[in-house]
Amino acid sequence: MYPTKYTKAASIDDVLAALAAGEDAKLLAGGQTLLATMKQHLAAPSDLIDVRAIDGMSGVTTDGDTLVIGAATTHADVAGNADVQRLCPALASLAGGIGDPAVRYAGTIGGSIANNDPAADYPAGLLALGATIVTNTREIAADDFFEGLFTTALDEGEIITAVRVTAPAKAAYMKFRQPASLFALVGVCVADGAGGTRVAVTGAGEDGVFRHEGLEAALSGNWAAAATEGVSVDSDGLMSDMHGSADYRANLIKVLAKRAVDAS
Amino acid sequence: MKDGIGAPVKRKEDKRFTTGKGKYTDDIRNDNQAYAAFVRSPYAHAKVKGIDTSAAMAMDGVIDVLNGQQLTGDGIGNIICGWAITSKDGSPMNMGAWSALATEKVRYVGDAVAVVIAETQALARIAAEAVEVDYEELPVAAHIEAAMADGAPQIHDNAPGNQIYDWELGDEAATDAGLANAAHVTTLNITNNRLSPNPMEPRSAIATYDDAEEHYTLYTTSQNPHVARLVLSAFYNVAPEHKLRVIAPDVGGGFGAKIYIYPEEITCLWASMKTNRSIKWTSDRSEAFLTDAHGRDHVTTAHMGFDADGKITGFKIDTLANIGAYMSLFSSSVPTYLYAPLMSGQYNIQNIHCNVRTYYTNTVPVDAYRGAGRPEATYLVERMMETAAREMGMDPAELRRRNFVQEFPHQTPVLMQYDAGDFPKILQMAQDSADVSGFAARKAEAAKRGKLRGLGYSTFIEACGLAPSKAAGSLGAGVGLWESAEVRVNPVGSIEILTGSHSHGQGHETTFAQIVADRFDLPVENVSIVHGDTDKVQFGMGTYGSRSGPVGMSAVVKAMDKVEAKVKKIAAHTLEASEDDIVIEGGEVKVAGTDKSMAWHEVGLAAYVAHNLPDDMEPGLKETAFFDPVNFSFPSGAFICEVEVDPETGETEIVNFTSADDFGTIINPMIVEGQVHGGVTQGIGQAMLEQVVYDDDGQLLNGSYMDYAMPRAADVPSYSISHHEDSPSPNNPLGVKGCGEAGAIGAPPAVINAITDAIGTNDLAMPATPQAVWNAIQAAK
């Protein structure tokens, strides 16, 4: 690892000041991607600004049937939170299946979605659940937030502070793991509720997480596993690599959507 | 004897391993220590036109940057392959030069061109990135097919067409006739996937030069420190043997990858002299993927003929083997003498012909990896048998039974003389344990759940205990393959065993102590093992090829024979009895049938005080022996794998895995089971998860655990294991056969035979990932 300067921020203002002062400063929200990248000499930020200790950044609160999850809440805390389990068990289950225990006790929801790894679990979950991403300057609908591979709608100096998720009527996340990394080779989150019928896919899209209109149309008004049978999942636009061809991923999308509806 | 042969004694070494008290090479801190980081080629094939070290040298804390011209200029010799193979036209193999630091050309991604010596490890790595190497890229041959092609890039000038040798074993004309007369011929094209060894502890070295004594000390992660010293002295000209001490302390796994002497150890030794500092280098996992010798990587076409009764009439094999960019220490022997002689399997086959052509490619060297040639042979033979049975509509177990060797000794047409075994019985043990008769019902039940259930066999034999030195020498080996031991009985009666075997996970500190405790009827706690240090142990050939039991322990037994004879002489003299009447039991040396006895430790003390010894006897009680086996040992086994495949995703679950093994005499059943667990798990890794992937430019695509899948606990079932001990090896005093590799050798075909049974198509290559299985299902539709 190249030398770097670590700053523990106590407030958003602290973060903004440190960002402005650093030559190539990066936020540290758990570091489960960033630190590994730095150890491999693939990233060399001048400054690491730790956002986890900022007041109000961690923990889960509720507003009626809406969950407000602090951006620095770890995956383990989301998975174990009673309100998350009650209002949105699909999200608790998703968080409890990220990585391994070491990752879940360090990685955070804000860190994950700001990174927007194309094989991460949270982007599919938040997109299917129609979540709202709250930052220090505005609120962004999940539909507008995830823009592409490792790319989001966040501006320079914009910091995620929380994620809001309204309880769906039904939802489930199904993941087929890439055998080596155990990241999602394909992950499909299905949700049905006030936000409509939504199917989001991670791990498969060349441009990252996406919603599958064909599956959504088939399930809309007919929330049953059998409804997915007639849907054709096109392999165009899907990733192809040593772990899975586009055709294989297309197959998994359909199989996982069916199983997710069954499990919801 | 409570802790003797056959007792499941808990591993004596595990207290330090499980409490963090093990001492590995990287744990060693020397005074005056500096750190090495290697500048490695990012290209698979390129000319080195210049190296600019100025930016690195300007960094505060950088001690030196050294290159290959300096290294060869100081007379450091090229790295050698220690087994000379002769092509079938009589020509010697084409061994290209391999300098520890590349001089004019780099030949694989990761090839070292320079080394930075700095005050800290972090600084050394940063400075290594600041070394600017001027490369001229050359065309790349990253795979066998590319290396063989017309107009392929020439990797070594002295290997035209990149071929190293074209070798054969067996009678081709007789085999062709056997195939021509067959009622049925099965043909398979088989790829044996390339693997990365991945021992838990990465390679490490710390070299110190004492300029006053002109003496070097090397701590390193080696399976055979004496062999390291031998080649470092005799071939690499680092220092003569008496000026070089090599120590392999605790070593965290080897699997073959730590047999060889790599560029890094050589460079650290040389750099310690150049800089007069103690030089430490520890590989990180990325470097391990790039530079540890890989395993397997064969492409084979084979034909097996059968008569109308299912008896094998001939077996013809044509194999292409990838050696990588350079010939590593044992690389030439793995696809030849460790491969073709196993082609007879457990079967009586009169006609076998095996042709092997090996090629250079622009990839890291390929050498022995757990099993070394025998997994490749076994995978081929056992997939042939299962496929042939399916094609002929026979029960695969019955086809095997009809061909089993039943009489011993049995001379195969491919060098080996099998000495003992009971293949029908072992297969029956496995079938009983696996409840084969209940399989049809289990398959029907699985089908109701939408799962495809399949069952596959592997009945295999291997050759362990490398090996008679005379025979190995006649086949081209550069070293003898004996082992040595010294048994020291101390004046207080405790015993130290100095062995040339090396334990890097095998549990020798326990099992070697058990054979001594058993022989002298002493508590196992009274025996300790000394190994891994060329200054302490007389000599040794190290641990690989499941040889520590058959060869290493045999040397201990020979030394104990001598100790016992002397003990009896001393006791007979002291107790005024005949040597023939002396017995050793219960911690005493007694005159049989009388109450006359000496405590064991009293004999030890008598030997050392020497106040009352027979007139012609030297004082002391320690004996040395060298053991050279007269034959290989032949462990065998029957594995049965049962799987369930999810046809929608191709995901395969191993629901049952049964192993029935013949390891001969078992010293410690708990440790043997551990070896079977580890070996089978590695075999399952090869069958279902692991494969090194280079792209056409020679870039390693899966050089981390994010992309290279190793088996995890959840990937394997709880194994069902049984042992057959009634056919001990007749060629060593304990009757042991070796157990370290059987699992990795026998498991892959059992797994693939089970999956192909489940999905109903034979067209499936390793690793059978979910995607590969799903593709096979789709292709068969």
PDB file of C-alpha atoms in Angstrom, chain A residues 25-234:
ATOM      1  CA  ALA A  25      -9.032  12.205  -1.278  1.00  0.00           C
ATOM      2  CA  LYS A  26     -11.454   9.292  -1.032  1.00  0.00           C
ATOM      3  CA  LEU A  27     -14.222   8.543   1.404  1.00  0.00           C
ATOM      4  CA  LEU A  28     -13.834   5.450   3.546  1.00  0.00           C
ATOM      5  CA  ALA A  29     -17.137   3.900   4.534  1.00  0.00           C
ATOM      6  CA  GLY A  30     -16.024   0.351   5.324  1.00  0.00           C
ATOM      7  CA  GLY A  31     -13.245  -0.094   2.797  1.00  0.00           C
ATOM      8  CA  GLN A  32     -14.178  -3.574   1.654  1.00  0.00           C
ATOM      9  CA  THR A  33     -13.350  -2.686  -1.939  1.00  0.00           C
ATOM     10  CA  LEU A  34     -11.116   0.349  -1.545  1.00  0.00           C
ATOM     11  CA  LEU A  35      -8.631  -1.101   0.938  1.00  0.00           C
ATOM     12  CA  ALA A  36      -8.150  -4.273  -1.088  1.00  0.00           C
ATOM     13  CA  THR A  37      -7.570  -2.141  -4.183  1.00  0.00           C
ATOM     14  CA  MET A  38      -5.024  -0.023  -2.332  1.00  0.00           C
ATOM     15  CA  LYS A  39      -3.176  -3.088  -1.085  1.00  0.00           C
ATOM     16  CA  GLN A  40      -2.786  -4.193  -4.683  1.00  0.00           C
ATOM     17  CA  HIS A  41      -1.384  -0.788  -5.631  1.00  0.00           C
ATOM     18  CA  LEU A  42      -4.372  -0.270  -7.940  1.00  0.00           C
ATOM     19  CA  ALA A  43      -5.468   2.816  -6.003  1.00  0.00           C
ATOM     20  CA  ALA A  44      -3.361   5.339  -4.160  1.00  0.00           C
ATOM     21  CA  PRO A  45      -5.569   8.040  -2.628  1.00  0.00           C
ATOM     22  CA  SER A  46      -3.703  10.823  -0.860  1.00  0.00           C
ATOM     23  CA  ASP A  47      -6.300  10.913   1.917  1.00  0.00           C
ATOM     24  CA  LEU A  48      -8.852   8.536   3.383  1.00  0.00           C
ATOM     25  CA  ILE A  49     -11.760  10.313   5.066  1.00  0.00           C
ATOM     26  CA  ASP A  50     -13.618   7.948   7.355  1.00  0.00           C
ATOM     27  CA  VAL A  51     -17.335   8.849   7.446  1.00  0.00           C
ATOM     28  CA  ARG A  52     -18.464   6.130   9.836  1.00  0.00           C
ATOM     29  CA  ALA A  53     -18.263   8.146  13.049  1.00  0.00           C
ATOM     30  CA  ILE A  54     -20.418  11.014  11.832  1.00  0.00           C
ATOM     31  CA  ASP A  55     -23.396  11.531  14.100  1.00  0.00           C
ATOM     32  CA  GLY A  56     -26.526   9.943  12.622  1.00  0.00           C
ATOM     33  CA  MET A  57     -24.730   8.084   9.831  1.00  0.00           C
ATOM     34  CA  SER A  58     -25.265   4.646  11.379  1.00  0.00           C
ATOM     35  CA  GLY A  59     -28.313   2.753  12.482  1.00  0.00           C
ATOM     36  CA  VAL A  60     -31.874   2.121  11.349  1.00  0.00           C
ATOM     37  CA  THR A  61     -34.960   4.199  12.196  1.00  0.00           C
ATOM     38  CA  THR A  62     -38.513   3.934  10.931  1.00  0.00           C
ATOM     39  CA  ASP A  63     -41.029   6.402   9.663  1.00  0.00           C
ATOM     40  CA  GLY A  64     -44.298   4.488   9.502  1.00  0.00           C
ATOM     41  CA  ASP A  65     -43.597   1.608   7.164  1.00  0.00           C
ATOM     42  CA  THR A  66     -40.517   3.274   5.777  1.00  0.00           C
ATOM     43  CA  LEU A  67     -37.050   2.239   6.888  1.00  0.00           C
ATOM     44  CA  VAL A  68     -34.384   4.922   7.155  1.00  0.00           C
ATOM     45  CA  ILE A  69     -30.994   3.231   7.086  1.00  0.00           C
ATOM     46  CA  GLY A  70     -27.934   5.325   7.889  1.00  0.00           C
ATOM     47  CA  ALA A  71     -25.323   5.209   5.138  1.00  0.00           C
ATOM     48  CA  ALA A  72     -22.636   3.848   7.475  1.00  0.00           C
ATOM     49  CA  THR A  73     -24.799   1.007   8.767  1.00  0.00           C
ATOM     50  CA  THR A  74     -22.960  -2.269   8.310  1.00  0.00           C
ATOM     51  CA  HIS A  75     -24.453  -5.168   6.396  1.00  0.00           C
ATOM     52  CA  ALA A  76     -24.516  -7.166   9.633  1.00  0.00           C
ATOM     53  CA  ASP A  77     -26.526  -4.438  11.367  1.00  0.00           C
ATOM     54  CA  VAL A  78     -29.027  -4.248   8.519  1.00  0.00           C
ATOM     55  CA  ALA A  79     -29.354  -8.034   8.483  1.00  0.00           C
ATOM     56  CA  GLY A  80     -29.866  -8.202  12.225  1.00  0.00           C
ATOM     57  CA  ASN A  81     -32.164  -5.209  12.642  1.00  0.00           C
ATOM     58  CA  ALA A  82     -35.614  -6.109  13.910  1.00  0.00           C
ATOM     59  CA  ASP A  83     -37.369  -3.343  11.955  1.00  0.00           C
ATOM     60  CA  VAL A  84     -35.699  -4.382   8.706  1.00  0.00           C
ATOM     61  CA  GLN A  85     -36.633  -7.993   9.368  1.00  0.00           C
ATOM     62  CA  ARG A  86     -40.238  -6.972  10.115  1.00  0.00           C
ATOM     63  CA  LEU A  87     -40.834  -4.456   7.323  1.00  0.00           C
ATOM     64  CA  CYS A  88     -38.582  -5.827   4.591  1.00  0.00           C
ATOM     65  CA  PRO A  89     -37.260  -9.316   5.299  1.00  0.00           C
ATOM     66  CA  ALA A  90     -35.959  -9.513   1.709  1.00  0.00           C
ATOM     67  CA  LEU A  91     -33.537  -6.680   2.462  1.00  0.00           C
ATOM     68  CA  ALA A  92     -32.416  -8.267   5.734  1.00  0.00           C
ATOM     69  CA  SER A  93     -31.789 -11.511   3.921  1.00  0.00           C
ATOM     70  CA  LEU A  94     -29.913  -9.730   1.135  1.00  0.00           C
ATOM     71  CA  ALA A  95     -27.657  -7.939   3.619  1.00  0.00           C
ATOM     72  CA  GLY A  96     -27.051 -11.166   5.519  1.00  0.00           C
ATOM     73  CA  GLY A  97     -25.832 -12.847   2.349  1.00  0.00           C
ATOM     74  CA  ILE A  98     -23.249 -10.263   1.328  1.00  0.00           C
ATOM     75  CA  GLY A  99     -19.673 -11.541   1.315  1.00  0.00           C
ATOM     76  CA  ASP A 100     -18.629 -13.280   4.497  1.00  0.00           C
ATOM     77  CA  PRO A 101     -18.874 -12.290   8.174  1.00  0.00           C
ATOM     78  CA  ALA A 102     -15.708 -10.174   8.020  1.00  0.00           C
ATOM     79  CA  VAL A 103     -17.139  -8.203   5.107  1.00  0.00           C
ATOM     80  CA  ARG A 104     -20.552  -7.859   6.715  1.00  0.00           C
ATOM     81  CA  TYR A 105     -19.153  -6.414   9.923  1.00  0.00           C
ATOM     82  CA  ALA A 106     -17.074  -3.799   8.085  1.00  0.00           C
ATOM     83  CA  GLY A 107     -18.856  -3.024   4.835  1.00  0.00           C
ATOM     84  CA  THR A 108     -21.695  -0.497   4.822  1.00  0.00           C
ATOM     85  CA  ILE A 109     -24.760   0.134   2.707  1.00  0.00           C
ATOM     86  CA  GLY A 110     -23.592   3.612   1.694  1.00  0.00           C
ATOM     87  CA  GLY A 111     -20.148   2.351   0.754  1.00  0.00           C
ATOM     88  CA  SER A 112     -21.620  -0.429  -1.326  1.00  0.00           C
ATOM     89  CA  ILE A 113     -23.996   1.682  -3.375  1.00  0.00           C
ATOM     90  CA  ALA A 114     -21.528   4.559  -3.831  1.00  0.00           C
ATOM     91  CA  ASN A 115     -19.090   2.002  -5.277  1.00  0.00           C
ATOM     92  CA  ASN A 116     -21.856   0.423  -7.413  1.00  0.00           C
ATOM     93  CA  ASP A 117     -19.930  -2.720  -8.232  1.00  0.00           C
ATOM     94  CA  PRO A 118     -21.804  -4.447 -11.082  1.00  0.00           C
ATOM     95  CA  ALA A 119     -21.942  -7.644  -9.027  1.00  0.00           C
ATOM     96  CA  ALA A 120     -22.934  -6.076  -5.699  1.00  0.00           C
ATOM     97  CA  ASP A 121     -26.186  -7.110  -4.033  1.00  0.00           C
ATOM     98  CA  TYR A 122     -27.515  -3.826  -2.658  1.00  0.00           C
ATOM     99  CA  PRO A 123     -27.978  -2.106  -6.038  1.00  0.00           C
ATOM    100  CA  ALA A 124     -30.429  -4.828  -7.130  1.00  0.00           C
ATOM    101  CA  GLY A 125     -32.221  -4.683  -3.804  1.00  0.00           C
ATOM    102  CA  LEU A 126     -32.589  -0.909  -3.693  1.00  0.00           C
ATOM    103  CA  LEU A 127     -33.590  -0.676  -7.347  1.00  0.00           C
ATOM    104  CA  ALA A 128     -36.276  -3.338  -6.999  1.00  0.00           C
ATOM    105  CA  LEU A 129     -37.532  -1.853  -3.754  1.00  0.00           C
ATOM    106  CA  GLY A 130     -37.730   1.633  -5.280  1.00  0.00           C
ATOM    107  CA  ALA A 131     -35.518   3.039  -2.565  1.00  0.00           C
ATOM    108  CA  THR A 132     -34.536   6.660  -2.149  1.00  0.00           C
ATOM    109  CA  ILE A 133     -30.887   7.611  -1.661  1.00  0.00           C
ATOM    110  CA  VAL A 134     -30.482  10.588   0.656  1.00  0.00           C
ATOM    111  CA  THR A 135     -27.360  12.725   0.358  1.00  0.00           C
ATOM    112  CA  ASN A 136     -26.072  15.837   2.058  1.00  0.00           C
ATOM    113  CA  THR A 137     -27.621  17.904  -0.740  1.00  0.00           C
ATOM    114  CA  ARG A 138     -30.657  16.078  -2.126  1.00  0.00           C
ATOM    115  CA  GLU A 139     -32.715  12.914  -2.475  1.00  0.00           C
ATOM    116  CA  ILE A 140     -32.196  10.619  -5.461  1.00  0.00           C
ATOM    117  CA  ALA A 141     -34.556   7.870  -6.595  1.00  0.00           C
ATOM    118  CA  ALA A 142     -32.797   4.513  -7.041  1.00  0.00           C
ATOM    119  CA  ASP A 143     -33.957   4.552 -10.654  1.00  0.00           C
ATOM    120  CA  ASP A 144     -31.820   7.644 -11.201  1.00  0.00           C
ATOM    121  CA  PHE A 145     -28.945   6.749  -8.911  1.00  0.00           C
ATOM    122  CA  PHE A 146     -27.267   3.703 -10.489  1.00  0.00           C
ATOM    123  CA  GLU A 147     -25.846   4.937 -13.764  1.00  0.00           C
ATOM    124  CA  GLY A 148     -23.414   2.254 -14.875  1.00  0.00           C
ATOM    125  CA  LEU A 149     -20.351   0.239 -13.882  1.00  0.00           C
ATOM    126  CA  PHE A 150     -18.951   1.802 -10.737  1.00  0.00           C
ATOM    127  CA  THR A 151     -20.825   4.982 -11.713  1.00  0.00           C
ATOM    128  CA  THR A 152     -23.590   6.757  -9.845  1.00  0.00           C
ATOM    129  CA  ALA A 153     -25.464  10.052  -9.943  1.00  0.00           C
ATOM    130  CA  LEU A 154     -23.365  11.371  -7.053  1.00  0.00           C
ATOM    131  CA  ASP A 155     -21.675  14.705  -7.737  1.00  0.00           C
ATOM    132  CA  GLU A 156     -18.219  15.681  -6.548  1.00  0.00           C
ATOM    133  CA  GLY A 157     -18.403  16.279  -2.822  1.00  0.00           C
ATOM    134  CA  GLU A 158     -21.833  14.692  -2.529  1.00  0.00           C
ATOM    135  CA  ILE A 159     -22.098  12.273   0.387  1.00  0.00           C
ATOM    136  CA  ILE A 160     -24.720   9.587   0.937  1.00  0.00           C
ATOM    137  CA  THR A 161     -26.202   9.954   4.416  1.00  0.00           C
ATOM    138  CA  ALA A 162     -29.078   7.485   4.376  1.00  0.00           C
ATOM    139  CA  VAL A 163     -31.218   5.146   2.327  1.00  0.00           C
ATOM    140  CA  ARG A 164     -35.023   5.071   2.606  1.00  0.00           C
ATOM    141  CA  VAL A 165     -36.925   1.913   1.807  1.00  0.00           C
ATOM    142  CA  THR A 166     -40.686   1.590   2.030  1.00  0.00           C
ATOM    143  CA  ALA A 167     -41.932  -1.859   2.940  1.00  0.00           C
ATOM    144  CA  PRO A 168     -43.099  -3.816  -0.105  1.00  0.00           C
ATOM    145  CA  ALA A 169     -46.063  -6.169  -0.054  1.00  0.00           C
ATOM    146  CA  LYS A 170     -43.839  -8.949  -1.324  1.00  0.00           C
ATOM    147  CA  ALA A 171     -40.181  -9.138  -2.171  1.00  0.00           C
ATOM    148  CA  ALA A 172     -37.279 -11.555  -2.327  1.00  0.00           C
ATOM    149  CA  TYR A 173     -33.678 -11.593  -3.487  1.00  0.00           C
ATOM    150  CA  MET A 174     -32.075 -14.637  -5.081  1.00  0.00           C
ATOM    151  CA  LYS A 175     -28.408 -14.823  -5.815  1.00  0.00           C
ATOM    152  CA  PHE A 176     -26.373 -17.324  -7.798  1.00  0.00           C
ATOM    153  CA  ARG A 177     -22.812 -16.990  -6.616  1.00  0.00           C
ATOM    154  CA  GLN A 178     -19.747 -16.774  -8.790  1.00  0.00           C
ATOM    155  CA  PRO A 179     -17.779 -19.793  -7.550  1.00  0.00           C
ATOM    156  CA  ALA A 180     -14.550 -17.953  -6.694  1.00  0.00           C
ATOM    157  CA  SER A 181     -15.510 -14.560  -5.311  1.00  0.00           C
ATOM    158  CA  LEU A 182     -18.981 -15.579  -4.123  1.00  0.00           C
ATOM    159  CA  PHE A 183     -20.219 -12.256  -5.502  1.00  0.00           C
ATOM    160  CA  ALA A 184     -23.428 -12.486  -7.490  1.00  0.00           C
ATOM    161  CA  LEU A 185     -22.827 -14.082 -10.858  1.00  0.00           C
ATOM    162  CA  VAL A 186     -26.444 -13.099 -11.211  1.00  0.00           C
ATOM    163  CA  GLY A 187     -28.701 -11.698  -8.513  1.00  0.00           C
ATOM    164  CA  VAL A 188     -32.375 -10.952  -8.996  1.00  0.00           C
ATOM    165  CA  CYS A 189     -34.542  -8.964  -6.624  1.00  0.00           C
ATOM    166  CA  VAL A 190     -38.291  -8.989  -7.163  1.00  0.00           C
ATOM    167  CA  ALA A 191     -40.698  -6.676  -5.350  1.00  0.00           C
ATOM    168  CA  ASP A 192     -44.387  -5.961  -5.499  1.00  0.00           C
ATOM    169  CA  GLY A 193     -46.190  -3.221  -3.631  1.00  0.00           C
ATOM    170  CA  ALA A 194     -47.087   0.423  -3.619  1.00  0.00           C
ATOM    171  CA  GLY A 195     -44.045   1.154  -5.780  1.00  0.00           C
ATOM    172  CA  GLY A 196     -45.308  -1.218  -8.450  1.00  0.00           C
ATOM    173  CA  THR A 197     -43.939  -4.523  -9.677  1.00  0.00           C
ATOM    174  CA  ARG A 198     -40.218  -4.298 -10.023  1.00  0.00           C
ATOM    175  CA  VAL A 199     -37.488  -6.784 -11.010  1.00  0.00           C
ATOM    176  CA  ALA A 200     -33.875  -5.691 -10.714  1.00  0.00           C
ATOM    177  CA  VAL A 201     -30.862  -7.690 -11.859  1.00  0.00           C
ATOM    178  CA  THR A 202     -27.277  -7.438 -10.655  1.00  0.00           C
ATOM    179  CA  GLY A 203     -24.152  -9.271 -11.801  1.00  0.00           C
ATOM    180  CA  ALA A 204     -25.339  -9.629 -15.361  1.00  0.00           C
ATOM    181  CA  GLY A 205     -25.660  -6.261 -17.077  1.00  0.00           C
ATOM    182  CA  GLU A 206     -22.826  -4.805 -19.138  1.00  0.00           C
ATOM    183  CA  ASP A 207     -23.854  -1.449 -17.684  1.00  0.00           C
ATOM    184  CA  GLY A 208     -24.415  -2.706 -14.178  1.00  0.00           C
ATOM    185  CA  VAL A 209     -27.668  -3.178 -12.332  1.00  0.00           C
ATOM    186  CA  PHE A 210     -30.854  -2.924 -14.414  1.00  0.00           C
ATOM    187  CA  ARG A 211     -34.601  -3.520 -14.289  1.00  0.00           C
ATOM    188  CA  HIS A 212     -36.044  -6.247 -16.484  1.00  0.00           C
ATOM    189  CA  GLU A 213     -39.149  -4.936 -18.179  1.00  0.00           C
ATOM    190  CA  GLY A 214     -40.276  -8.280 -19.591  1.00  0.00           C
ATOM    191  CA  LEU A 215     -40.323  -9.939 -16.205  1.00  0.00           C
ATOM    192  CA  GLU A 216     -41.972  -6.908 -14.615  1.00  0.00           C
ATOM    193  CA  ALA A 217     -44.724  -6.931 -17.233  1.00  0.00           C
ATOM    194  CA  ALA A 218     -45.324 -10.642 -16.791  1.00  0.00           C
ATOM    195  CA  LEU A 219     -45.497 -10.389 -13.008  1.00  0.00           C
ATOM    196  CA  SER A 220     -47.500  -7.209 -12.886  1.00  0.00           C
ATOM    197  CA  GLY A 221     -50.952  -8.247 -11.812  1.00  0.00           C
ATOM    198  CA  ASN A 222     -49.951 -11.905 -11.838  1.00  0.00           C
ATOM    199  CA  TRP A 223     -47.502 -12.384  -9.000  1.00  0.00           C
ATOM    200  CA  ALA A 224     -46.775 -16.063  -9.527  1.00  0.00           C
ATOM    201  CA  ALA A 225     -43.650 -18.010 -10.377  1.00  0.00           C
ATOM    202  CA  ALA A 226     -45.409 -19.535 -13.351  1.00  0.00           C
ATOM    203  CA  ALA A 227     -45.879 -16.070 -14.812  1.00  0.00           C
ATOM    204  CA  THR A 228     -42.149 -15.935 -15.586  1.00  0.00           C
ATOM    205  CA  GLU A 229     -42.235 -19.059 -17.735  1.00  0.00           C
ATOM    206  CA  GLY A 230     -43.198 -17.378 -20.973  1.00  0.00           C
ATOM    207  CA  VAL A 231     -40.780 -14.473 -20.587  1.00  0.00           C
ATOM    208  CA  SER A 232     -37.838 -14.362 -22.938  1.00  0.00           C
ATOM    209  CA  VAL A 233     -34.672 -12.990 -21.360  1.00  0.00           C
ATOM    210  CA  ASP A 234     -32.419 -11.618 -24.060  1.00  0.00           C
TER     211      ASP A 234
END
